[in-house]
Amino acid sequence: MTRISLLDAMRVKPKDRSQMARSIGGNTGERSSRGYILQDQYGLNGRRFSLQHVLGANNSISLAVAVFACLTMPASLRATDAADPHAPFNLGDRFPSATECAECHPLHYKQWSISQHAYSQMSPVFNAMQGTVGVLSNGTLGDFCIRCHTPVGMNLKEAEFGSNIDRHPTSREGVTCVVCHRLTKPYGKITGRLPLAQGPITDPIYGPVGDSTELNKVIEKRGLITEADSTKVGRKVHREIAPLKFLHASGMCGQCHDVTESNGFRLEEAFSEWKNSPANKKGISCQDCHMGKEPGRVLAERSDPDFDKKNYAYGPAAIVGNIETAPRKLTNHKFVGPDYSVLPPALFPIHTSTKEESQKDDPTIPGWTIRQWLEFDWNAGWGTDEFEDKVTDDYKFPDIWASVDDRYDAREVVEGNIALLKEIEADRLKLLQNGYKLEDIVVDRADDRGIKFRVKVASGTDGHNVPTGFDGERVVWLYVRVLDAKGEVVHVSGDLDPNGDVRDLHSAYVHNREMPLDKELLSLQSKFLTFATRGAEREQVIAVPYSLTPTPFLQPETRSAVIVGRHFGARKHRRGISPGSHRWGTYYVKKGELTGHGPYKAVVQLKAAMVPVNLLNAIKGVGFDYGLSARDVAEALVAGHQVIWEKDVTFDVHDGKKMASERAGIDNPSDAVRR
Amino acid sequence: MRKQHHSKALGIASGIVCAVLATTAVMSKPVLASDYSEGPDGERTSRISDESVSVVDTSNFPKRPRRLELGPPFIGSGPLPEGWEIPGGFVVNPAFLVYGVYRTALQTYKNPATLGNDSFSEWANSLSVFGNLQLSYVNRILIGMQPLQDRRGGVGQGPPVFSSYNFEPESSPTGDEGWQNEFNSKITTLFFEGDLGELIPKADFNDFESLDLGIAVGRQPLFIQEGLLIFDTIDSVGIIRNNILPPGGSNLQMTFLYGWNEINRADNRDPGNLDMYALLLAADYPNQTLALNLVYVDASQGPDIPNPAAADDPTAPAMTEAPTSDGFHWGANTTQRIGHYNTAFHVLGSHALDDTPPPLPGRPVPAVSDGYLLFSEISTELPWTEDNVWLNLYWGIDEYSPAARGPTVGGPLGRAGLLYASQGLGRYLLALNNQGQDVVGFSLGYQHFLRHSHRQQIVYEVGGRQSTLSGGPAAGAGMIRYQRGIGQHTVWEVSGFGLLVDEGSDTADARAAAGMEALDGTGYGARTEIRYNF
């Protein structure tokens, strides 16, 4: 029986890498030998088509077009094609996998593996959304959305929609190491259209300092290999750390976290909000809050000369064998945010015990394919003593999981992943607690005519609105229950419908008039509005204005969208709380709802969800990846709801006078940790 | 006589087609909305589905359309070029895309309110072609042409004429018979838009300065307050500050706009020598979006018009300057959802800062006048569907005039209903007058999405308007429109309307006094159109 620990699982053996490289090879421009969904490896088909249509017989135009095409062709392609247009182009050598980086940067890898960056492409919710908008826009969505979610996949010219199981493993890594560390210059607000430098792990890597001193030391001491085509056996490393100071600037994040569609629709504006925020005026960058020790908060004033030491961890950037490089400022690569995984823990966080479909019958390669992992019933307890000691002989296991040793091995991977998920869940709660404050509960009336009270929710950050980013689908809301003396709920707002949605206009039950609209609901979710053929703008879960035309066709706006700050077919009604601001929720328990003199208690929870269930309803038509049903995903989604803060207040209406006492906020709500 | 029959036959045929389609739509089930699932027994349920749907077969997934382009593909996959950095740090990453829309329509039209007792039938065409030169993701230059339509008599001098074939009458208003070729290569749109901070990034490497300004300059179409205030293509420059974070709100955007040329006033005519200054504010608050727009139009001199005195006095100049006035125009609106209803309420005003000039010859309204417009939009979605039902109401108090209206867009009430909207193609105009002077009116409509797709939809609408002046005109109309998507690029549309008009005693008396025949009390329109996006 072979058992591997989680740490072992995260380390990639050289043998695995070479195996991976062999199986990745091929440059047919169609399906590779492994069946990845490549369209055109060199990305030239579209350009050839364009040239044929434009050139015609006019030589001067031809020359101009040719010059233009040359100037706009990726530099790496120009060089490669000029040297040998038929040269094999190993995909692994173009975009090194995070698993290669993990060898020398285990801490960074571990942090990244549980991050939203690692989850970005793995997410079945994102995948279905990409597919749905692609269908609704008649294919004109192109690689918008997914260009950010898997920059490597799009550089490889993979299909814009399909199962992740069939993607290249580095493509599945989403925002992987090379996405930031293989940029050569600052590009500004480009909505994730990142021109990545291509090359093997031995090519220069880009860092904020660009000092190769420590690297050179370990190269000398360990005899590391810095040539891509070396026949030497040993560990390959980058031969140089090139400077990209921009990595420390907020604009680095703004390259993806300010999302504008080509037609002018402003989908996400986190970076723009920050540019106009008090934090900006104080000189605090995105990285200071989101890559420091504490998620969502700086631990010192920016003017403090020891700011870096107080705000950031320190340690070796790399560990090569048993050699650690000199301690330096370490940025946190968890990039903690409000998203969470809805996948089985066998699939995420990313780990190295997953092999590719083409390797499934090769016993020399450890691990299991995604499809095999999906058959592993971790919920039933497979691989635990509790289960295995009691399991009967007639229990039917899939063939791949027939071996008890394999089940124990797999269980170890799953348990390691569950531990990591708990870790990131606690970080996420901290982030949310730093972003939102549940403040005063003000009682306006508490007598035999009813109870009126207000609840104040304030922004906890001065860096941007809360929620920010994909705020059109971020649900942060107040769940308020008023209980009578017997503990019975007499009044409620912020409760969920049977699907798990708050009762707003997007709830299917409310839309279909099966449940009443929650008129007191305080939700900070922004809403997508689309122009309708006539009538007022209407809320839509997916902001494709199909009321205006039966064939929405995404193309550059023919008017200036800059002038009005919006697209003409759709926009976002932003409802987040701006820095330093607050919002009041108002609640009224009517006389008829009172059951006696009380006392009554209002329990107030500020809660957060990654996305609403109604989004799943809107995108379910194309199916969810990994064979999940909409309800599977919905249940995982609702299970991930977190209580950010909780307070309660007691009302006594005995003598008809207003009386109330407020209890302090509970810092560690009971249901904050779900697993 | 034969021509009259021809026109009527076309109208009747289209009407029949519409009726058949309408019946089909009524009998069909609604679209499988995102708001419900189907249970095991096939019954609809609000409960989210337990069914595991396989990911759509990628071979059937719509592909990115082929486009005429140079440089990296427009939102297409593949490696991206590094671009070249110019002094100031701006990385130029050029890509050029040609796109647009071709429209062709067969249509017949009779409306006493716009054509008197005349009618026509035609085959009309338009082509809008744009070249988009993307310098970086947020900086671009757009150039546009409309090579199948032109404006007779020079820029600003008349309504556009389209490349068309006139079936009836044989002579068009421009004097051309049969086929009219309006091919031209005039540039109708040319502007740059971008982000100042992105153009000179080295001036603010760490983004700690206040260079986050949007800018747009050139000949650009403007559509302000749903077109109620400005709907025109104007030579202008706009500077916008977005993401101003107001206390209690989520976003405030502020735009300053200056226009210096191609400004068509409320009578759809550009008199020349106009300057426009505008301040546009829009803010998102928790329960609504608020907007306030202020526009000042500086008219240094009026347009040249034929001199009436020249008829009696041969020594008088043939042309004279028409009276004009500066104008101050403003609009405010609030957009929100109230319960299950989507609502928007607009109030707009216009003020001629000098004496209100009379309408120019051939124009129904003056270039600027005093008045107010109250305009409301209310709509809702029906349960279990995404079908849209709306009721739009308006009240024009005195003579409201928008700040700028392009030559093809008529009056400001196009958003009131499909019956009020100009088609923007050929001579087929609107069913109900869309000017907003001394009038109240409404539209009540229903948009129905046919089963399983948003790619088929049908709209039913009725509307009416009544002058608030005694002896003024009134009209009522109903229409049906069917649209369906065909393939990736094409929309096919069939529509028709019927109209009842009471020209009002004032107009009737005036026509009688002038020896003109009384207007017919009915009108109709029928058309079928194909739109091809490329």
PDB file of N, CA and C in Angstrom, chain A residues 226-270:
ATOM      1  N   THR A 226      19.653  25.630 -15.864  1.00  0.00           N
ATOM      2  CA  THR A 226      18.984  26.865 -16.305  1.00  0.00           C
ATOM      3  C   THR A 226      18.826  26.919 -17.824  1.00  0.00           C
ATOM      4  N   GLU A 227      19.087  25.783 -18.478  1.00  0.00           N
ATOM      5  CA  GLU A 227      18.865  25.755 -19.921  1.00  0.00           C
ATOM      6  C   GLU A 227      17.710  24.807 -20.208  1.00  0.00           C
ATOM      7  N   ALA A 228      16.822  25.266 -21.041  1.00  0.00           N
ATOM      8  CA  ALA A 228      15.615  24.474 -21.320  1.00  0.00           C
ATOM      9  C   ALA A 228      15.943  23.149 -21.992  1.00  0.00           C
ATOM     10  N   ASP A 229      16.947  23.162 -22.882  1.00  0.00           N
ATOM     11  CA  ASP A 229      17.207  21.960 -23.670  1.00  0.00           C
ATOM     12  C   ASP A 229      18.357  21.140 -23.098  1.00  0.00           C
ATOM     13  N   SER A 230      18.664  21.363 -21.827  1.00  0.00           N
ATOM     14  CA  SER A 230      19.773  20.637 -21.227  1.00  0.00           C
ATOM     15  C   SER A 230      19.453  19.146 -21.123  1.00  0.00           C
ATOM     16  N   THR A 231      20.492  18.342 -21.328  1.00  0.00           N
ATOM     17  CA  THR A 231      20.305  16.898 -21.163  1.00  0.00           C
ATOM     18  C   THR A 231      20.694  16.456 -19.761  1.00  0.00           C
ATOM     19  N   LYS A 232      21.148  17.409 -18.972  1.00  0.00           N
ATOM     20  CA  LYS A 232      21.528  17.085 -17.597  1.00  0.00           C
ATOM     21  C   LYS A 232      20.302  16.671 -16.802  1.00  0.00           C
ATOM     22  N   VAL A 233      20.556  15.810 -15.822  1.00  0.00           N
ATOM     23  CA  VAL A 233      19.475  15.408 -14.929  1.00  0.00           C
ATOM     24  C   VAL A 233      19.519  16.319 -13.707  1.00  0.00           C
ATOM     25  N   GLY A 234      18.384  16.811 -13.316  1.00  0.00           N
ATOM     26  CA  GLY A 234      18.340  17.666 -12.135  1.00  0.00           C
ATOM     27  C   GLY A 234      17.197  18.644 -12.211  1.00  0.00           C
ATOM     28  N   ARG A 235      17.187  19.513 -11.243  1.00  0.00           N
ATOM     29  CA  ARG A 235      16.083  20.457 -11.140  1.00  0.00           C
ATOM     30  C   ARG A 235      16.315  21.674 -12.033  1.00  0.00           C
ATOM     31  N   LYS A 236      15.298  22.031 -12.780  1.00  0.00           N
ATOM     32  CA  LYS A 236      15.407  23.199 -13.647  1.00  0.00           C
ATOM     33  C   LYS A 236      14.824  24.420 -12.929  1.00  0.00           C
ATOM     34  N   VAL A 237      15.507  25.521 -13.061  1.00  0.00           N
ATOM     35  CA  VAL A 237      15.009  26.773 -12.468  1.00  0.00           C
ATOM     36  C   VAL A 237      15.170  27.898 -13.487  1.00  0.00           C
ATOM     37  N   HIS A 238      14.489  29.011 -13.206  1.00  0.00           N
ATOM     38  CA  HIS A 238      14.646  30.164 -14.090  1.00  0.00           C
ATOM     39  C   HIS A 238      16.047  30.733 -13.944  1.00  0.00           C
ATOM     40  N   ARG A 239      16.599  31.154 -15.037  1.00  0.00           N
ATOM     41  CA  ARG A 239      17.982  31.623 -15.016  1.00  0.00           C
ATOM     42  C   ARG A 239      18.087  33.069 -14.556  1.00  0.00           C
ATOM     43  N   GLU A 240      16.966  33.750 -14.456  1.00  0.00           N
ATOM     44  CA  GLU A 240      17.022  35.161 -14.094  1.00  0.00           C
ATOM     45  C   GLU A 240      15.683  35.591 -13.499  1.00  0.00           C
ATOM     46  N   ILE A 241      15.772  36.506 -12.559  1.00  0.00           N
ATOM     47  CA  ILE A 241      14.541  37.154 -12.082  1.00  0.00           C
ATOM     48  C   ILE A 241      14.541  38.554 -12.655  1.00  0.00           C
ATOM     49  N   ALA A 242      13.634  38.786 -13.564  1.00  0.00           N
ATOM     50  CA  ALA A 242      13.568  40.095 -14.228  1.00  0.00           C
ATOM     51  C   ALA A 242      12.666  41.025 -13.424  1.00  0.00           C
ATOM     52  N   PRO A 243      12.977  42.308 -13.447  1.00  0.00           N
ATOM     53  CA  PRO A 243      12.167  43.231 -12.635  1.00  0.00           C
ATOM     54  C   PRO A 243      10.839  43.605 -13.307  1.00  0.00           C
ATOM     55  N   LEU A 244       9.796  43.597 -12.524  1.00  0.00           N
ATOM     56  CA  LEU A 244       8.508  44.151 -12.940  1.00  0.00           C
ATOM     57  C   LEU A 244       7.921  44.842 -11.708  1.00  0.00           C
ATOM     58  N   LYS A 245       8.364  46.089 -11.505  1.00  0.00           N
ATOM     59  CA  LYS A 245       7.950  46.810 -10.296  1.00  0.00           C
ATOM     60  C   LYS A 245       6.439  46.920 -10.194  1.00  0.00           C
ATOM     61  N   PHE A 246       5.835  46.872 -11.321  1.00  0.00           N
ATOM     62  CA  PHE A 246       4.387  46.976 -11.406  1.00  0.00           C
ATOM     63  C   PHE A 246       3.670  45.924 -10.544  1.00  0.00           C
ATOM     64  N   LEU A 247       4.360  44.812 -10.258  1.00  0.00           N
ATOM     65  CA  LEU A 247       3.734  43.765  -9.448  1.00  0.00           C
ATOM     66  C   LEU A 247       3.318  44.270  -8.077  1.00  0.00           C
ATOM     67  N   HIS A 248       3.962  45.333  -7.611  1.00  0.00           N
ATOM     68  CA  HIS A 248       3.602  45.909  -6.314  1.00  0.00           C
ATOM     69  C   HIS A 248       2.517  46.964  -6.431  1.00  0.00           C
ATOM     70  N   ALA A 249       2.179  47.348  -7.643  1.00  0.00           N
ATOM     71  CA  ALA A 249       1.223  48.440  -7.831  1.00  0.00           C
ATOM     72  C   ALA A 249      -0.203  47.899  -7.950  1.00  0.00           C
ATOM     73  N   SER A 250      -1.146  48.711  -7.551  1.00  0.00           N
ATOM     74  CA  SER A 250      -2.551  48.288  -7.649  1.00  0.00           C
ATOM     75  C   SER A 250      -2.960  48.060  -9.096  1.00  0.00           C
ATOM     76  N   GLY A 251      -2.301  48.780  -9.993  1.00  0.00           N
ATOM     77  CA  GLY A 251      -2.616  48.608 -11.406  1.00  0.00           C
ATOM     78  C   GLY A 251      -2.410  47.188 -11.881  1.00  0.00           C
ATOM     79  N   MET A 252      -1.543  46.458 -11.195  1.00  0.00           N
ATOM     80  CA  MET A 252      -1.350  45.046 -11.527  1.00  0.00           C
ATOM     81  C   MET A 252      -2.680  44.302 -11.376  1.00  0.00           C
ATOM     82  N   CYS A 253      -3.355  44.551 -10.275  1.00  0.00           N
ATOM     83  CA  CYS A 253      -4.646  43.889 -10.026  1.00  0.00           C
ATOM     84  C   CYS A 253      -5.717  44.450 -10.966  1.00  0.00           C
ATOM     85  N   GLY A 254      -5.568  45.768 -11.246  1.00  0.00           N
ATOM     86  CA  GLY A 254      -6.565  46.436 -12.088  1.00  0.00           C
ATOM     87  C   GLY A 254      -6.601  45.894 -13.501  1.00  0.00           C
ATOM     88  N   GLN A 255      -5.565  45.176 -13.895  1.00  0.00           N
ATOM     89  CA  GLN A 255      -5.575  44.603 -15.244  1.00  0.00           C
ATOM     90  C   GLN A 255      -6.719  43.606 -15.419  1.00  0.00           C
ATOM     91  N   CYS A 256      -7.127  42.973 -14.322  1.00  0.00           N
ATOM     92  CA  CYS A 256      -8.259  42.039 -14.387  1.00  0.00           C
ATOM     93  C   CYS A 256      -9.454  42.520 -13.566  1.00  0.00           C
ATOM     94  N   HIS A 257      -9.190  43.228 -12.472  1.00  0.00           N
ATOM     95  CA  HIS A 257     -10.280  43.540 -11.552  1.00  0.00           C
ATOM     96  C   HIS A 257     -10.931  44.887 -11.858  1.00  0.00           C
ATOM     97  N   ASP A 258     -11.029  45.187 -13.116  1.00  0.00           N
ATOM     98  CA  ASP A 258     -11.824  46.303 -13.601  1.00  0.00           C
ATOM     99  C   ASP A 258     -12.319  45.841 -14.964  1.00  0.00           C
ATOM    100  N   VAL A 259     -13.506  45.345 -14.981  1.00  0.00           N
ATOM    101  CA  VAL A 259     -13.965  44.586 -16.143  1.00  0.00           C
ATOM    102  C   VAL A 259     -14.999  45.380 -16.931  1.00  0.00           C
ATOM    103  N   THR A 260     -14.638  45.729 -18.131  1.00  0.00           N
ATOM    104  CA  THR A 260     -15.563  46.421 -19.019  1.00  0.00           C
ATOM    105  C   THR A 260     -15.701  45.607 -20.289  1.00  0.00           C
ATOM    106  N   GLU A 261     -16.923  45.329 -20.669  1.00  0.00           N
ATOM    107  CA  GLU A 261     -17.117  44.605 -21.923  1.00  0.00           C
ATOM    108  C   GLU A 261     -16.780  45.516 -23.090  1.00  0.00           C
ATOM    109  N   SER A 262     -16.526  44.912 -24.210  1.00  0.00           N
ATOM    110  CA  SER A 262     -16.124  45.686 -25.378  1.00  0.00           C
ATOM    111  C   SER A 262     -17.229  46.634 -25.842  1.00  0.00           C
ATOM    112  N   ASN A 263     -18.447  46.396 -25.401  1.00  0.00           N
ATOM    113  CA  ASN A 263     -19.540  47.293 -25.785  1.00  0.00           C
ATOM    114  C   ASN A 263     -19.763  48.392 -24.752  1.00  0.00           C
ATOM    115  N   GLY A 264     -18.889  48.480 -23.766  1.00  0.00           N
ATOM    116  CA  GLY A 264     -18.982  49.555 -22.789  1.00  0.00           C
ATOM    117  C   GLY A 264     -19.681  49.177 -21.499  1.00  0.00           C
ATOM    118  N   PHE A 265     -20.153  47.955 -21.393  1.00  0.00           N
ATOM    119  CA  PHE A 265     -20.832  47.526 -20.170  1.00  0.00           C
ATOM    120  C   PHE A 265     -19.800  47.362 -19.056  1.00  0.00           C
ATOM    121  N   ARG A 266     -19.990  48.105 -17.989  1.00  0.00           N
ATOM    122  CA  ARG A 266     -19.028  48.083 -16.885  1.00  0.00           C
ATOM    123  C   ARG A 266     -19.467  47.024 -15.886  1.00  0.00           C
ATOM    124  N   LEU A 267     -18.825  45.875 -15.976  1.00  0.00           N
ATOM    125  CA  LEU A 267     -19.229  44.726 -15.172  1.00  0.00           C
ATOM    126  C   LEU A 267     -18.652  44.796 -13.764  1.00  0.00           C
ATOM    127  N   GLU A 268     -17.381  45.123 -13.666  1.00  0.00           N
ATOM    128  CA  GLU A 268     -16.726  45.186 -12.353  1.00  0.00           C
ATOM    129  C   GLU A 268     -15.859  46.435 -12.298  1.00  0.00           C
ATOM    130  N   GLU A 269     -15.843  47.088 -11.122  1.00  0.00           N
ATOM    131  CA  GLU A 269     -15.107  48.343 -11.021  1.00  0.00           C
ATOM    132  C   GLU A 269     -14.313  48.440  -9.720  1.00  0.00           C
ATOM    133  N   ALA A 270     -13.821  47.323  -9.250  1.00  0.00           N
ATOM    134  CA  ALA A 270     -13.085  47.345  -7.984  1.00  0.00           C
ATOM    135  C   ALA A 270     -11.883  48.288  -8.061  1.00  0.00           C
TER     136      ALA A 270
END
